[in-house]
Short mmCIF file of C-alpha atoms in Angstrom, two decimals:
data_model
loop_
_atom_site.label_atom_id
_atom_site.label_comp_id
_atom_site.label_asym_id
_atom_site.label_seq_id
_atom_site.Cartn_x
_atom_site.Cartn_y
_atom_site.Cartn_z
CA UNK A 1 -0.03 -0.01 -0.02
CA UNK A 2 1.30 3.38 -1.02
CA UNK A 3 0.13 6.07 1.43
CA UNK A 4 0.52 9.81 0.68
CA UNK A 5 -0.34 13.25 2.03
CA UNK A 6 -1.46 15.84 -0.52
CA UNK A 7 -2.30 19.46 -0.55
CA UNK A 8 -0.66 22.81 0.35
CA UNK A 9 2.00 23.01 3.14
CA UNK A 10 0.30 22.74 6.52
CA UNK A 11 -2.97 21.66 4.86
CA UNK A 12 -2.21 18.18 3.61
CA UNK A 13 -4.81 15.44 3.52
CA UNK A 14 -4.23 11.76 3.74
CA UNK A 15 -4.52 9.61 0.60
CA UNK A 16 -3.54 6.41 -1.05
CA UNK A 17 -2.47 5.42 -4.49
CA UNK A 18 -4.67 2.81 -6.09
CA UNK A 19 -3.47 0.06 -8.41
CA UNK A 20 -4.33 2.13 -11.45
CA UNK A 21 -2.17 5.04 -9.90
CA UNK A 22 -5.24 7.09 -9.22
CA UNK A 23 -5.11 9.22 -5.99
CA UNK A 24 -7.78 8.42 -3.54
CA UNK A 25 -8.75 10.55 -0.56
CA UNK A 26 -8.61 8.97 2.90
CA UNK A 27 -9.73 11.94 4.92
CA UNK A 28 -13.09 10.23 5.56
CA UNK A 29 -11.23 7.29 7.21
CA UNK A 30 -8.51 8.91 9.16
CA UNK A 31 -7.61 12.43 10.20
CA UNK A 32 -3.99 12.17 9.21
CA UNK A 33 -1.16 9.77 8.40
CA UNK A 34 0.30 10.06 11.91
CA UNK A 35 0.41 8.49 15.44
CA UNK A 36 -2.03 5.57 15.83
CA UNK A 37 -3.11 5.73 12.20
CA UNK A 38 0.27 4.02 11.47
CA UNK A 39 -0.42 1.12 13.81
CA UNK A 40 -0.54 -2.43 12.50
CA UNK A 41 -4.37 -2.56 13.17
CA UNK A 42 -5.23 0.71 11.42
CA UNK A 43 -2.85 -0.08 8.43
CA UNK A 44 -4.67 -3.40 8.11
CA UNK A 45 -8.06 -1.70 8.14
CA UNK A 46 -6.94 0.72 5.49
CA UNK A 47 -5.50 -2.11 3.38
CA UNK A 48 -8.88 -3.79 3.43
CA UNK A 49 -10.65 -0.82 1.91
CA UNK A 50 -11.73 -0.94 -1.72
CA UNK A 51 -9.85 2.06 -3.25
CA UNK A 52 -12.62 2.52 -5.80
CA UNK A 53 -15.02 3.28 -3.08
CA UNK A 54 -12.80 6.30 -1.94
CA UNK A 55 -13.20 9.73 -3.43
CA UNK A 56 -10.91 10.23 -6.47
CA UNK A 57 -8.58 13.30 -6.22
CA UNK A 58 -8.53 15.27 -9.51
CA UNK A 59 -5.62 17.23 -10.86
CA UNK A 60 -2.04 17.11 -9.83
CA UNK A 61 -1.85 18.07 -6.28
CA UNK A 62 1.41 18.69 -4.41
CA UNK A 63 2.58 15.77 -2.22
CA UNK A 64 3.70 16.65 1.27
CA UNK A 65 5.89 14.41 3.58
CA UNK A 66 3.84 11.19 3.75
CA UNK A 67 3.90 11.24 7.61
CA UNK A 68 2.36 13.95 9.65
CA UNK A 69 3.13 15.31 13.16
CA UNK A 70 6.55 13.57 13.15
CA UNK A 71 7.98 13.61 16.71
CA UNK A 72 11.59 12.65 16.00
CA UNK A 73 13.81 12.45 12.94
CA UNK A 74 16.85 10.44 13.68
CA UNK A 75 19.80 10.10 11.26
CA UNK A 76 22.46 7.44 11.11
CA UNK A 77 25.92 8.70 10.05
CA UNK A 78 28.54 6.75 8.09
CA UNK A 79 26.44 3.64 7.68
CA UNK A 80 28.14 2.68 4.42
CA UNK A 81 31.86 1.87 4.71
CA UNK A 82 32.68 3.31 1.22
CA UNK A 83 30.86 6.53 2.10
CA UNK A 84 32.87 6.81 5.34
CA UNK A 85 36.11 6.28 3.23
CA UNK A 86 35.18 9.05 0.81
CA UNK A 87 34.47 11.38 3.72
CA UNK A 88 37.90 10.57 5.13
CA UNK A 89 36.50 8.94 8.31
CA UNK A 90 36.83 5.51 9.83
CA UNK A 91 33.90 3.06 9.48
CA UNK A 92 32.21 3.14 12.88
CA UNK A 93 32.24 0.26 15.32
CA UNK A 94 28.63 1.05 16.32
CA UNK A 95 26.00 3.42 14.85
CA UNK A 96 26.59 7.20 14.90
CA UNK A 97 23.27 8.86 15.69
CA UNK A 98 22.30 12.47 15.21
CA UNK A 99 18.98 14.40 14.96
CA UNK A 100 17.36 16.32 12.30
CA UNK A 101 14.85 18.96 13.36
CA UNK A 102 11.37 17.94 12.41
CA UNK A 103 10.96 21.47 10.89
CA UNK A 104 13.41 20.31 8.16
CA UNK A 105 10.76 17.85 6.78
CA UNK A 106 9.15 19.03 3.52
CA UNK A 107 7.48 17.52 0.48
CA UNK A 108 9.43 15.38 -2.02
CA UNK A 109 9.26 17.88 -4.84
CA UNK A 110 9.35 21.09 -2.93
CA UNK A 111 11.89 23.73 -3.96
CA UNK A 112 15.18 23.68 -2.02
CA UNK A 113 16.02 27.09 -0.52
CA UNK A 114 19.76 27.29 0.19
CA UNK A 115 20.23 28.59 3.75
CA UNK A 116 21.81 32.00 4.29
CA UNK A 117 25.58 31.95 3.62
CA UNK A 118 25.41 28.35 2.34
CA UNK A 119 28.39 27.35 0.33
CA UNK A 120 28.50 23.53 0.82
CA UNK A 121 24.99 22.18 0.63
CA UNK A 122 25.23 18.55 -0.24
CA UNK A 123 22.91 15.65 -1.22
CA UNK A 124 22.48 12.22 0.48
CA UNK A 125 19.87 9.73 -0.77
CA UNK A 126 18.59 7.58 2.16
CA UNK A 127 16.20 4.83 3.00
CA UNK A 128 13.84 6.32 5.61
CA UNK A 129 12.22 4.00 8.10
CA UNK A 130 8.89 5.03 9.69
CA UNK A 131 7.98 3.48 13.11
CA UNK A 132 4.43 2.20 13.58
CA UNK A 133 4.32 1.06 17.17
CA UNK A 134 5.71 2.25 20.48
CA UNK A 135 9.20 0.68 20.48
CA UNK A 136 11.45 0.48 23.50
CA UNK A 137 14.35 -1.88 23.92
CA UNK A 138 13.10 -4.19 21.10
CA UNK A 139 15.27 -7.14 20.09
CA UNK A 140 16.69 -7.15 16.57
CA UNK A 141 14.75 -10.21 15.72
CA UNK A 142 11.46 -8.35 16.43
CA UNK A 143 12.47 -5.01 15.26
CA UNK A 144 11.14 -5.01 11.73
CA UNK A 145 7.70 -5.78 13.26
CA UNK A 146 7.69 -2.26 14.60
CA UNK A 147 8.08 -0.65 11.28
CA UNK A 148 5.05 0.80 9.47
CA UNK A 149 6.87 1.38 6.21
CA UNK A 150 9.67 2.90 4.17
CA UNK A 151 10.10 6.01 2.16
CA UNK A 152 12.80 7.93 0.17
CA UNK A 153 14.64 10.78 2.06
CA UNK A 154 17.17 13.25 0.82
CA UNK A 155 19.21 13.94 3.85
CA UNK A 156 20.52 17.28 2.76
CA UNK A 157 23.58 18.52 4.63
CA UNK A 158 25.32 22.01 4.77
CA UNK A 159 28.92 20.64 5.34
CA UNK A 160 30.43 23.89 6.58
CA UNK A 161 27.68 24.02 9.34
CA UNK A 162 28.23 20.30 9.94
CA UNK A 163 31.95 19.91 10.01
CA UNK A 164 33.57 23.28 10.36
CA UNK A 165 33.61 25.81 13.07
CA UNK A 166 32.01 24.17 16.12
CA UNK A 167 31.33 21.14 13.96
CA UNK A 168 27.81 20.23 15.01
CA UNK A 169 25.90 17.82 12.75
CA UNK A 170 22.59 19.00 13.98
CA UNK A 171 23.26 22.51 12.59
CA UNK A 172 24.35 21.09 9.23
CA UNK A 173 21.33 18.69 8.97
CA UNK A 174 18.33 20.70 10.19
CA UNK A 175 17.88 23.70 7.90
CA UNK A 176 14.34 24.23 6.63
CA UNK A 177 13.63 21.94 3.69
CA UNK A 178 16.68 19.67 4.47
CA UNK A 179 14.57 16.52 4.77
CA UNK A 180 12.44 16.00 1.70
CA UNK A 181 10.41 12.88 2.47
CA UNK A 182 8.29 10.79 0.07
CA UNK A 183 6.72 10.72 -2.40
CA UNK A 184 4.81 8.16 -0.47
CA UNK A 185 5.10 5.77 2.52
CA UNK A 186 5.20 2.23 1.16
CA UNK A 187 3.94 -0.12 3.92
CA UNK A 188 6.31 -2.74 5.26
CA UNK A 189 4.42 -5.72 3.86
CA UNK A 190 5.40 -4.52 0.32
CA UNK A 191 9.11 -4.30 1.21
CA UNK A 192 10.01 -7.89 2.18
CA UNK A 193 13.73 -7.15 2.38
CA UNK A 194 14.84 -3.62 3.07
CA UNK A 195 18.45 -4.64 2.53
CA UNK A 196 18.06 -5.26 -1.18
CA UNK A 197 17.10 -1.88 -2.43
CA UNK A 198 19.01 0.22 -4.92
CA UNK A 199 19.42 3.94 -4.19
CA UNK A 200 20.51 6.70 -6.58
CA UNK A 201 21.03 10.50 -6.92
CA UNK A 202 21.12 12.60 -10.01
CA UNK A 203 22.19 16.13 -10.03
CA UNK A 204 21.43 18.07 -13.37
CA UNK A 205 20.85 14.54 -14.87
CA UNK A 206 24.30 13.32 -13.96
CA UNK A 207 24.35 10.17 -11.75
CA UNK A 208 26.15 11.01 -8.50
CA UNK A 209 25.13 8.15 -6.31
CA UNK A 210 24.38 4.52 -7.28
CA UNK A 211 24.34 2.17 -4.35
CA UNK A 212 22.37 -0.52 -2.52
CA UNK A 213 21.15 -1.04 0.99
CA UNK A 214 22.82 -4.39 0.83
CA UNK A 215 26.18 -2.62 1.75
CA UNK A 216 24.90 -0.98 4.91
CA UNK A 217 27.32 -1.60 7.84
CA UNK A 218 24.30 -1.81 10.25
CA UNK A 219 21.01 -3.20 8.66
CA UNK A 220 17.64 -1.71 9.47
CA UNK A 221 16.56 -4.34 12.04
CA UNK A 222 19.77 -3.68 13.99
CA UNK A 223 19.26 0.15 13.84
CA UNK A 224 15.72 -0.07 15.13
CA UNK A 225 16.78 -2.32 18.02
CA UNK A 226 19.92 -0.25 18.82
CA UNK A 227 18.18 3.16 18.80
CA UNK A 228 15.36 1.87 20.91
CA UNK A 229 17.87 1.14 23.75
CA UNK A 230 18.47 4.87 24.04
CA UNK A 231 15.09 6.46 23.46
CA UNK A 232 11.49 5.44 23.02
CA UNK A 233 10.46 5.30 19.32
CA UNK A 234 7.00 6.55 18.86
CA UNK A 235 4.54 5.88 15.92
CA UNK A 236 5.50 8.28 13.08
CA UNK A 237 9.16 8.68 14.21
CA UNK A 238 11.52 8.62 11.14
CA UNK A 239 14.97 7.01 10.91
CA UNK A 240 17.29 7.93 8.03
CA UNK A 241 19.45 5.03 7.61
CA UNK A 242 22.58 6.47 5.88
CA UNK A 243 23.83 7.16 2.44
CA UNK A 244 26.06 5.35 -0.09
CA UNK A 245 29.13 6.90 -1.60
CA UNK A 246 28.88 9.71 -4.17
CA UNK A 247 28.08 12.84 -2.20
CA UNK A 248 29.50 16.19 -3.32
CA UNK A 249 31.87 16.39 -0.34
CA UNK A 250 33.62 13.14 -1.56
CA UNK A 251 34.17 14.11 -5.14
CA UNK A 252 37.57 15.39 -6.44
CA UNK A 253 37.11 18.42 -6.75
CA UNK A 254 34.21 18.81 -4.41
CA UNK A 255 30.85 19.69 -5.85
CA UNK A 256 28.06 21.45 -3.90
CA UNK A 257 24.50 22.59 -4.83
CA UNK A 258 23.97 26.04 -6.28
CA UNK A 259 21.03 27.99 -7.57
CA UNK A 260 19.19 26.48 -10.39
CA UNK A 261 20.53 22.92 -9.89
CA UNK A 262 18.07 20.03 -9.95
CA UNK A 263 18.43 17.19 -7.62
CA UNK A 264 16.68 13.79 -8.13
CA UNK A 265 16.94 10.96 -5.59
CA UNK A 266 15.21 7.52 -5.58
CA UNK A 267 14.95 4.24 -3.80
CA UNK A 268 13.97 1.11 -5.68
CA UNK A 269 10.24 0.41 -5.16
CA UNK A 270 9.69 3.53 -3.02
CA UNK A 271 9.64 6.17 -5.77
CA UNK A 272 11.58 9.22 -6.55
CA UNK A 273 11.75 12.85 -5.63
CA UNK A 274 13.02 16.06 -7.28
CA UNK A 275 14.11 19.42 -5.83
CA UNK A 276 14.79 22.58 -7.74
CA UNK A 277 17.54 24.62 -6.00
CA UNK A 278 16.67 28.28 -5.31
CA UNK A 279 18.58 31.08 -3.75
#
């Protein structure tokens, strides 16, 4: 099942994509795709609906992030050994965690506004995991049972904010619009193995990243279990699981985003997103 939120920023409605790719309105069934609406019971109820019985949405509305009222957006750093190498950093012995402000979340095709003074804004395609049940100290064996679904995220990063000066990852990861999510949330039942997905990035039609979740250092189940040791994960929390090599910081010479660039990122089976860079 592919679940979406559509409409203007702050006024998104829940919807789903039917098998014929028509957009159907879910606002008569749930208030939003958030919280308990992402629980296994509620997702099973939505799955049982006949999409043809739901109102068809006309036109070509904007898609917002497919999860509303996100409480936490947790990033995992250097989770691909070849990305760590291109960044000149050692592969970690245990996951590196950081937070992205939930105000960084935006729609998958919204324009990307460079933050003031930005010189080193970079791209990072990532598999995003959306939690569906309250999760605390879950075992790795049961961790995937806590996942509502998966989505594409571009974990945008301003490298000078992240690594220079005081060098705080939070600052470099949390600018407005730095977490485009979507286009849709694909429920976990349609992703039997999250460790077998291709990820890619194009900048101005040139392939920059082309990797696979198979090369993650720490797989999804381990990450959910590990993070739940340190904090309670709530329905709707988002985990960005790391990026493969090919970021702008790792290129020789380095390449960063500038006005008028177009960034496209995608994950196999989860769709693709596109950002136009504006000043």
